[in-house]
JSON list of C-alpha atoms in Angstrom, two decimals:
[
{"chain": "Q", "resi": 1003, "resn": "UNK", "atom": "CA", "xyz": [-17.28, -5.41, -4.35]},
{"chain": "Q", "resi": 1004, "resn": "UNK", "atom": "CA", "xyz": [-13.78, -4.19, -5.15]},
{"chain": "Q", "resi": 1005, "resn": "UNK", "atom": "CA", "xyz": [-13.13, -3.38, -1.49]},
{"chain": "Q", "resi": 1006, "resn": "UNK", "atom": "CA", "xyz": [-14.24, -6.87, -0.48]},
{"chain": "Q", "resi": 1007, "resn": "UNK", "atom": "CA", "xyz": [-11.86, -8.32, -3.05]},
{"chain": "Q", "resi": 1008, "resn": "UNK", "atom": "CA", "xyz": [-9.07, -6.20, -1.58]},
{"chain": "Q", "resi": 1009, "resn": "UNK", "atom": "CA", "xyz": [-9.87, -7.57, 1.88]},
{"chain": "Q", "resi": 1010, "resn": "UNK", "atom": "CA", "xyz": [-9.74, -11.15, 0.57]},
{"chain": "Q", "resi": 1011, "resn": "UNK", "atom": "CA", "xyz": [-6.37, -10.47, -1.06]},
{"chain": "Q", "resi": 1012, "resn": "UNK", "atom": "CA", "xyz": [-5.20, -8.99, 2.25]},
{"chain": "Q", "resi": 1013, "resn": "UNK", "atom": "CA", "xyz": [-6.12, -12.23, 4.03]},
{"chain": "Q", "resi": 1014, "resn": "UNK", "atom": "CA", "xyz": [-4.12, -14.17, 1.47]},
{"chain": "Q", "resi": 1015, "resn": "UNK", "atom": "CA", "xyz": [-1.08, -11.88, 1.78]},
{"chain": "Q", "resi": 1016, "resn": "UNK", "atom": "CA", "xyz": [-1.17, -11.98, 5.59]},
{"chain": "Q", "resi": 1017, "resn": "UNK", "atom": "CA", "xyz": [-1.06, -15.78, 5.47]},
{"chain": "Q", "resi": 1018, "resn": "UNK", "atom": "CA", "xyz": [2.43, -15.65, 3.90]},
{"chain": "Q", "resi": 1019, "resn": "UNK", "atom": "CA", "xyz": [4.06, -14.77, 7.23]},
{"chain": "Q", "resi": 1020, "resn": "UNK", "atom": "CA", "xyz": [1.78, -14.81, 10.27]},
{"chain": "Q", "resi": 1021, "resn": "UNK", "atom": "CA", "xyz": [4.62, -13.63, 12.54]},
{"chain": "Q", "resi": 1022, "resn": "UNK", "atom": "CA", "xyz": [5.39, -10.35, 10.76]},
{"chain": "Q", "resi": 1023, "resn": "UNK", "atom": "CA", "xyz": [2.25, -9.65, 8.69]},
{"chain": "Q", "resi": 1024, "resn": "UNK", "atom": "CA", "xyz": [-1.02, -8.96, 10.55]},
{"chain": "Q", "resi": 1025, "resn": "UNK", "atom": "CA", "xyz": [-4.51, -8.61, 9.04]},
{"chain": "Q", "resi": 1026, "resn": "UNK", "atom": "CA", "xyz": [-6.21, -5.56, 10.63]},
{"chain": "Q", "resi": 1027, "resn": "UNK", "atom": "CA", "xyz": [-9.80, -4.29, 10.59]},
{"chain": "Q", "resi": 1028, "resn": "UNK", "atom": "CA", "xyz": [-9.64, -1.07, 12.62]},
{"chain": "Q", "resi": 1029, "resn": "UNK", "atom": "CA", "xyz": [-7.47, 2.03, 12.66]},
{"chain": "Q", "resi": 1030, "resn": "UNK", "atom": "CA", "xyz": [-6.59, 1.28, 16.30]},
{"chain": "Q", "resi": 1031, "resn": "UNK", "atom": "CA", "xyz": [-5.52, -2.27, 15.38]},
{"chain": "Q", "resi": 1032, "resn": "UNK", "atom": "CA", "xyz": [-3.41, -0.97, 12.49]},
{"chain": "Q", "resi": 1033, "resn": "UNK", "atom": "CA", "xyz": [-1.66, 1.55, 14.79]},
{"chain": "Q", "resi": 1034, "resn": "UNK", "atom": "CA", "xyz": [-0.96, -1.18, 17.36]},
{"chain": "Q", "resi": 1035, "resn": "UNK", "atom": "CA", "xyz": [0.63, -3.46, 14.76]},
{"chain": "Q", "resi": 1036, "resn": "UNK", "atom": "CA", "xyz": [2.80, -0.58, 13.52]},
{"chain": "Q", "resi": 1037, "resn": "UNK", "atom": "CA", "xyz": [3.88, 0.22, 17.10]},
{"chain": "Q", "resi": 1038, "resn": "UNK", "atom": "CA", "xyz": [4.89, -3.45, 17.49]},
{"chain": "Q", "resi": 1039, "resn": "UNK", "atom": "CA", "xyz": [7.17, -3.01, 14.42]},
{"chain": "Q", "resi": 1040, "resn": "UNK", "atom": "CA", "xyz": [5.07, -5.47, 12.42]},
{"chain": "Q", "resi": 1041, "resn": "UNK", "atom": "CA", "xyz": [3.42, -4.99, 9.02]},
{"chain": "Q", "resi": 1042, "resn": "UNK", "atom": "CA", "xyz": [-0.35, -4.41, 9.02]},
{"chain": "Q", "resi": 1043, "resn": "UNK", "atom": "CA", "xyz": [-2.40, -5.78, 6.14]},
{"chain": "Q", "resi": 1044, "resn": "UNK", "atom": "CA", "xyz": [-5.47, -3.53, 5.87]},
{"chain": "Q", "resi": 1045, "resn": "UNK", "atom": "CA", "xyz": [-8.76, -5.45, 5.91]},
{"chain": "Q", "resi": 1046, "resn": "UNK", "atom": "CA", "xyz": [-11.36, -2.69, 6.07]},
{"chain": "Q", "resi": 1047, "resn": "UNK", "atom": "CA", "xyz": [-11.57, 0.85, 4.81]},
{"chain": "Q", "resi": 1048, "resn": "UNK", "atom": "CA", "xyz": [-14.48, 2.19, 6.86]},
{"chain": "Q", "resi": 1049, "resn": "UNK", "atom": "CA", "xyz": [-12.37, 4.95, 8.44]},
{"chain": "Q", "resi": 1050, "resn": "UNK", "atom": "CA", "xyz": [-11.78, 6.43, 4.96]},
{"chain": "Q", "resi": 1051, "resn": "UNK", "atom": "CA", "xyz": [-15.44, 6.88, 4.00]},
{"chain": "Q", "resi": 1052, "resn": "UNK", "atom": "CA", "xyz": [-15.35, 10.62, 4.78]},
{"chain": "Q", "resi": 1053, "resn": "UNK", "atom": "CA", "xyz": [-12.12, 11.08, 2.76]},
{"chain": "Q", "resi": 1054, "resn": "UNK", "atom": "CA", "xyz": [-13.53, 9.35, -0.31]},
{"chain": "Q", "resi": 1055, "resn": "UNK", "atom": "CA", "xyz": [-16.66, 11.38, -1.07]},
{"chain": "Q", "resi": 1056, "resn": "UNK", "atom": "CA", "xyz": [-19.44, 10.55, -3.53]},
{"chain": "Q", "resi": 1057, "resn": "UNK", "atom": "CA", "xyz": [-17.79, 12.34, -6.50]},
{"chain": "Q", "resi": 1058, "resn": "UNK", "atom": "CA", "xyz": [-14.76, 10.03, -6.12]},
{"chain": "Q", "resi": 1059, "resn": "UNK", "atom": "CA", "xyz": [-16.67, 6.74, -6.04]},
{"chain": "Q", "resi": 1060, "resn": "UNK", "atom": "CA", "xyz": [-15.56, 5.70, -9.50]},
{"chain": "Q", "resi": 1061, "resn": "UNK", "atom": "CA", "xyz": [-12.56, 4.00, -11.06]},
{"chain": "Q", "resi": 1062, "resn": "UNK", "atom": "CA", "xyz": [-10.35, 7.10, -10.75]},
{"chain": "Q", "resi": 1063, "resn": "UNK", "atom": "CA", "xyz": [-9.72, 5.96, -7.16]},
{"chain": "Q", "resi": 1064, "resn": "UNK", "atom": "CA", "xyz": [-8.85, 2.30, -6.73]},
{"chain": "Q", "resi": 1065, "resn": "UNK", "atom": "CA", "xyz": [-6.85, 0.31, -4.20]},
{"chain": "Q", "resi": 1066, "resn": "UNK", "atom": "CA", "xyz": [-3.72, 2.24, -5.27]},
{"chain": "Q", "resi": 1067, "resn": "UNK", "atom": "CA", "xyz": [-4.97, 5.61, -4.06]},
{"chain": "Q", "resi": 1068, "resn": "UNK", "atom": "CA", "xyz": [-6.85, 4.07, -1.14]},
{"chain": "Q", "resi": 1069, "resn": "UNK", "atom": "CA", "xyz": [-3.59, 2.54, 0.11]},
{"chain": "Q", "resi": 1070, "resn": "UNK", "atom": "CA", "xyz": [-1.84, 5.90, -0.22]},
{"chain": "Q", "resi": 1071, "resn": "UNK", "atom": "CA", "xyz": [-4.69, 7.65, 1.63]},
{"chain": "Q", "resi": 1072, "resn": "UNK", "atom": "CA", "xyz": [-4.44, 5.07, 4.42]},
{"chain": "Q", "resi": 1073, "resn": "UNK", "atom": "CA", "xyz": [-0.68, 5.65, 4.63]},
{"chain": "Q", "resi": 1074, "resn": "UNK", "atom": "CA", "xyz": [-1.26, 9.40, 4.90]},
{"chain": "Q", "resi": 1075, "resn": "UNK", "atom": "CA", "xyz": [-4.05, 8.97, 7.47]},
{"chain": "Q", "resi": 1076, "resn": "UNK", "atom": "CA", "xyz": [-1.82, 6.77, 9.63]},
{"chain": "Q", "resi": 1077, "resn": "UNK", "atom": "CA", "xyz": [1.32, 8.84, 8.99]},
{"chain": "Q", "resi": 1078, "resn": "UNK", "atom": "CA", "xyz": [3.16, 5.81, 7.65]},
{"chain": "Q", "resi": 1079, "resn": "UNK", "atom": "CA", "xyz": [6.62, 6.28, 6.15]},
{"chain": "Q", "resi": 1080, "resn": "UNK", "atom": "CA", "xyz": [6.66, 3.38, 3.67]},
{"chain": "Q", "resi": 1081, "resn": "UNK", "atom": "CA", "xyz": [3.94, 1.79, 1.52]},
{"chain": "Q", "resi": 1082, "resn": "UNK", "atom": "CA", "xyz": [4.25, -1.34, -0.61]},
{"chain": "Q", "resi": 1083, "resn": "UNK", "atom": "CA", "xyz": [1.77, -1.73, -3.46]},
{"chain": "Q", "resi": 1084, "resn": "UNK", "atom": "CA", "xyz": [1.41, -5.13, -5.11]},
{"chain": "Q", "resi": 1085, "resn": "UNK", "atom": "CA", "xyz": [0.01, -5.18, -8.65]},
{"chain": "Q", "resi": 1086, "resn": "UNK", "atom": "CA", "xyz": [-1.19, -8.19, -10.64]},
{"chain": "Q", "resi": 1087, "resn": "UNK", "atom": "CA", "xyz": [0.33, -7.01, -13.94]},
{"chain": "Q", "resi": 1088, "resn": "UNK", "atom": "CA", "xyz": [3.96, -6.96, -15.05]},
{"chain": "Q", "resi": 1089, "resn": "UNK", "atom": "CA", "xyz": [6.19, -3.97, -15.61]},
{"chain": "Q", "resi": 1090, "resn": "UNK", "atom": "CA", "xyz": [9.84, -4.37, -16.49]},
{"chain": "Q", "resi": 1091, "resn": "UNK", "atom": "CA", "xyz": [11.07, -0.79, -16.08]},
{"chain": "Q", "resi": 1092, "resn": "UNK", "atom": "CA", "xyz": [10.39, -0.61, -12.32]},
{"chain": "Q", "resi": 1093, "resn": "UNK", "atom": "CA", "xyz": [13.08, -1.59, -9.81]},
{"chain": "Q", "resi": 1094, "resn": "UNK", "atom": "CA", "xyz": [11.09, -2.66, -6.76]},
{"chain": "Q", "resi": 1095, "resn": "UNK", "atom": "CA", "xyz": [14.00, -1.87, -4.44]},
{"chain": "Q", "resi": 1096, "resn": "UNK", "atom": "CA", "xyz": [13.86, 1.85, -5.29]},
{"chain": "Q", "resi": 1097, "resn": "UNK", "atom": "CA", "xyz": [11.05, 4.10, -4.04]},
{"chain": "Q", "resi": 1098, "resn": "UNK", "atom": "CA", "xyz": [8.87, 5.64, -6.75]},
{"chain": "Q", "resi": 1099, "resn": "UNK", "atom": "CA", "xyz": [9.34, 9.26, -7.75]},
{"chain": "Q", "resi": 1100, "resn": "UNK", "atom": "CA", "xyz": [6.82, 11.59, -9.40]},
{"chain": "Q", "resi": 1101, "resn": "UNK", "atom": "CA", "xyz": [8.13, 10.91, -12.93]},
{"chain": "Q", "resi": 1102, "resn": "UNK", "atom": "CA", "xyz": [7.70, 7.12, -12.52]},
{"chain": "Q", "resi": 1103, "resn": "UNK", "atom": "CA", "xyz": [4.29, 7.61, -10.89]},
{"chain": "Q", "resi": 1104, "resn": "UNK", "atom": "CA", "xyz": [3.11, 9.76, -13.82]},
{"chain": "Q", "resi": 1105, "resn": "UNK", "atom": "CA", "xyz": [4.35, 7.15, -16.28]},
{"chain": "Q", "resi": 1106, "resn": "UNK", "atom": "CA", "xyz": [2.59, 4.33, -14.38]},
{"chain": "Q", "resi": 1107, "resn": "UNK", "atom": "CA", "xyz": [-0.64, 6.35, -14.30]},
{"chain": "Q", "resi": 1108, "resn": "UNK", "atom": "CA", "xyz": [-0.44, 7.03, -18.05]},
{"chain": "Q", "resi": 1109, "resn": "UNK", "atom": "CA", "xyz": [0.01, 3.27, -18.66]},
{"chain": "Q", "resi": 1110, "resn": "UNK", "atom": "CA", "xyz": [-3.01, 2.50, -16.49]},
{"chain": "Q", "resi": 1111, "resn": "UNK", "atom": "CA", "xyz": [-0.92, 0.57, -13.96]},
{"chain": "Q", "resi": 1112, "resn": "UNK", "atom": "CA", "xyz": [-1.74, 3.06, -11.17]},
{"chain": "Q", "resi": 1113, "resn": "UNK", "atom": "CA", "xyz": [-5.14, 4.77, -10.93]},
{"chain": "Q", "resi": 1114, "resn": "UNK", "atom": "CA", "xyz": [-5.84, 8.28, -12.23]},
{"chain": "Q", "resi": 1115, "resn": "UNK", "atom": "CA", "xyz": [-5.93, 9.89, -8.76]},
{"chain": "Q", "resi": 1116, "resn": "UNK", "atom": "CA", "xyz": [-2.66, 8.37, -7.60]},
{"chain": "Q", "resi": 1117, "resn": "UNK", "atom": "CA", "xyz": [-0.41, 11.04, -9.12]},
{"chain": "Q", "resi": 1118, "resn": "UNK", "atom": "CA", "xyz": [-2.03, 13.92, -7.22]},
{"chain": "Q", "resi": 1119, "resn": "UNK", "atom": "CA", "xyz": [-2.25, 11.88, -4.01]},
{"chain": "Q", "resi": 1120, "resn": "UNK", "atom": "CA", "xyz": [1.44, 10.98, -4.37]},
{"chain": "Q", "resi": 1121, "resn": "UNK", "atom": "CA", "xyz": [2.41, 14.61, -4.97]},
{"chain": "Q", "resi": 1122, "resn": "UNK", "atom": "CA", "xyz": [0.87, 15.56, -1.62]},
{"chain": "Q", "resi": 1123, "resn": "UNK", "atom": "CA", "xyz": [2.34, 12.63, 0.30]},
{"chain": "Q", "resi": 1124, "resn": "UNK", "atom": "CA", "xyz": [5.51, 12.16, 2.32]},
{"chain": "Q", "resi": 1125, "resn": "UNK", "atom": "CA", "xyz": [5.18, 8.38, 2.14]},
{"chain": "Q", "resi": 1126, "resn": "UNK", "atom": "CA", "xyz": [7.82, 6.37, 0.25]},
{"chain": "Q", "resi": 1127, "resn": "UNK", "atom": "CA", "xyz": [6.08, 4.04, -2.18]},
{"chain": "Q", "resi": 1128, "resn": "UNK", "atom": "CA", "xyz": [7.54, 0.80, -3.50]},
{"chain": "Q", "resi": 1129, "resn": "UNK", "atom": "CA", "xyz": [5.79, -1.07, -6.30]},
{"chain": "Q", "resi": 1130, "resn": "UNK", "atom": "CA", "xyz": [5.88, -4.85, -6.59]},
{"chain": "Q", "resi": 1131, "resn": "UNK", "atom": "CA", "xyz": [4.25, -7.18, -9.05]},
{"chain": "Q", "resi": 1132, "resn": "UNK", "atom": "CA", "xyz": [2.56, -10.46, -8.19]},
{"chain": "Q", "resi": 1133, "resn": "UNK", "atom": "CA", "xyz": [5.54, -12.56, -9.30]},
{"chain": "Q", "resi": 1134, "resn": "UNK", "atom": "CA", "xyz": [7.77, -10.51, -6.95]},
{"chain": "Q", "resi": 1135, "resn": "UNK", "atom": "CA", "xyz": [5.58, -10.91, -3.85]},
{"chain": "Q", "resi": 1136, "resn": "UNK", "atom": "CA", "xyz": [8.01, -13.04, -1.80]},
{"chain": "Q", "resi": 1137, "resn": "UNK", "atom": "CA", "xyz": [10.68, -10.37, -2.46]},
{"chain": "Q", "resi": 1138, "resn": "UNK", "atom": "CA", "xyz": [8.26, -7.70, -1.21]},
{"chain": "Q", "resi": 1139, "resn": "UNK", "atom": "CA", "xyz": [8.04, -9.43, 2.16]},
{"chain": "Q", "resi": 1140, "resn": "UNK", "atom": "CA", "xyz": [11.84, -9.79, 2.30]},
{"chain": "Q", "resi": 1141, "resn": "UNK", "atom": "CA", "xyz": [12.28, -6.09, 1.46]},
{"chain": "Q", "resi": 1142, "resn": "UNK", "atom": "CA", "xyz": [9.88, -4.98, 4.21]},
{"chain": "Q", "resi": 1143, "resn": "UNK", "atom": "CA", "xyz": [11.43, -7.21, 6.83]},
{"chain": "Q", "resi": 1144, "resn": "UNK", "atom": "CA", "xyz": [15.01, -6.31, 5.87]},
{"chain": "Q", "resi": 1145, "resn": "UNK", "atom": "CA", "xyz": [14.32, -2.59, 5.87]},
{"chain": "Q", "resi": 1146, "resn": "UNK", "atom": "CA", "xyz": [12.46, -2.92, 9.20]},
{"chain": "Q", "resi": 1147, "resn": "UNK", "atom": "CA", "xyz": [15.66, -4.20, 10.80]},
{"chain": "Q", "resi": 1148, "resn": "UNK", "atom": "CA", "xyz": [17.70, -1.39, 9.25]},
{"chain": "Q", "resi": 1149, "resn": "UNK", "atom": "CA", "xyz": [15.35, 1.49, 10.04]},
{"chain": "Q", "resi": 1150, "resn": "UNK", "atom": "CA", "xyz": [14.10, 1.46, 13.62]},
{"chain": "Q", "resi": 1151, "resn": "UNK", "atom": "CA", "xyz": [10.96, 3.49, 14.16]},
{"chain": "Q", "resi": 1152, "resn": "UNK", "atom": "CA", "xyz": [9.97, 3.59, 10.49]},
{"chain": "Q", "resi": 1153, "resn": "UNK", "atom": "CA", "xyz": [6.33, 2.65, 9.88]},
{"chain": "Q", "resi": 1154, "resn": "UNK", "atom": "CA", "xyz": [5.24, 0.52, 6.94]},
{"chain": "Q", "resi": 1155, "resn": "UNK", "atom": "CA", "xyz": [1.95, -0.82, 5.63]},
{"chain": "Q", "resi": 1156, "resn": "UNK", "atom": "CA", "xyz": [1.15, -3.30, 2.91]}
]
C-alpha cells in the first residue's frame, strides 16, 4: 500500500508543472524524460523488485531509500526528496552530506537503510519539506538551466 501511496503523491507532484515534471511508469519512460532534460516523477517501482529482496520488505526501506536506489539504477546525478515533516536545520539549497544523513536517520526523518545506500551513492541528494515544495520545483528548474547534461529525478 505504501508504494501505491507514493504513486498517488507522484501524480499530485507532477500536476504542479506539466511542462517540466512528467509522471513515468517504466524505466524506459524515465530515461526518455531525463534525456529530454525534464524531471521524471516515478510512478511505479516494478524494476526494483530484484534489488529489494524479501529480507528488506520492512520499514527499514521506505520511499527514501527506494528513491536513492532508483537514482543509482538510472545513474542520475541529483535526487530531490520531499518529506511531510519539518526540519529547521536543513538548508534545502545545499546537497546532503553523510553527517547530515546520519543525523536525519537518527531522528527518524530518513529511513534506517538510507545512510548505507547514501554512502555507496554518487547521487547528490537535496531534502525538501512539504511547505517548501514550490521551492523544490524552482531549484530543479534553475539548476537544470545551469548544468547542462545533469540528470535529476524527483
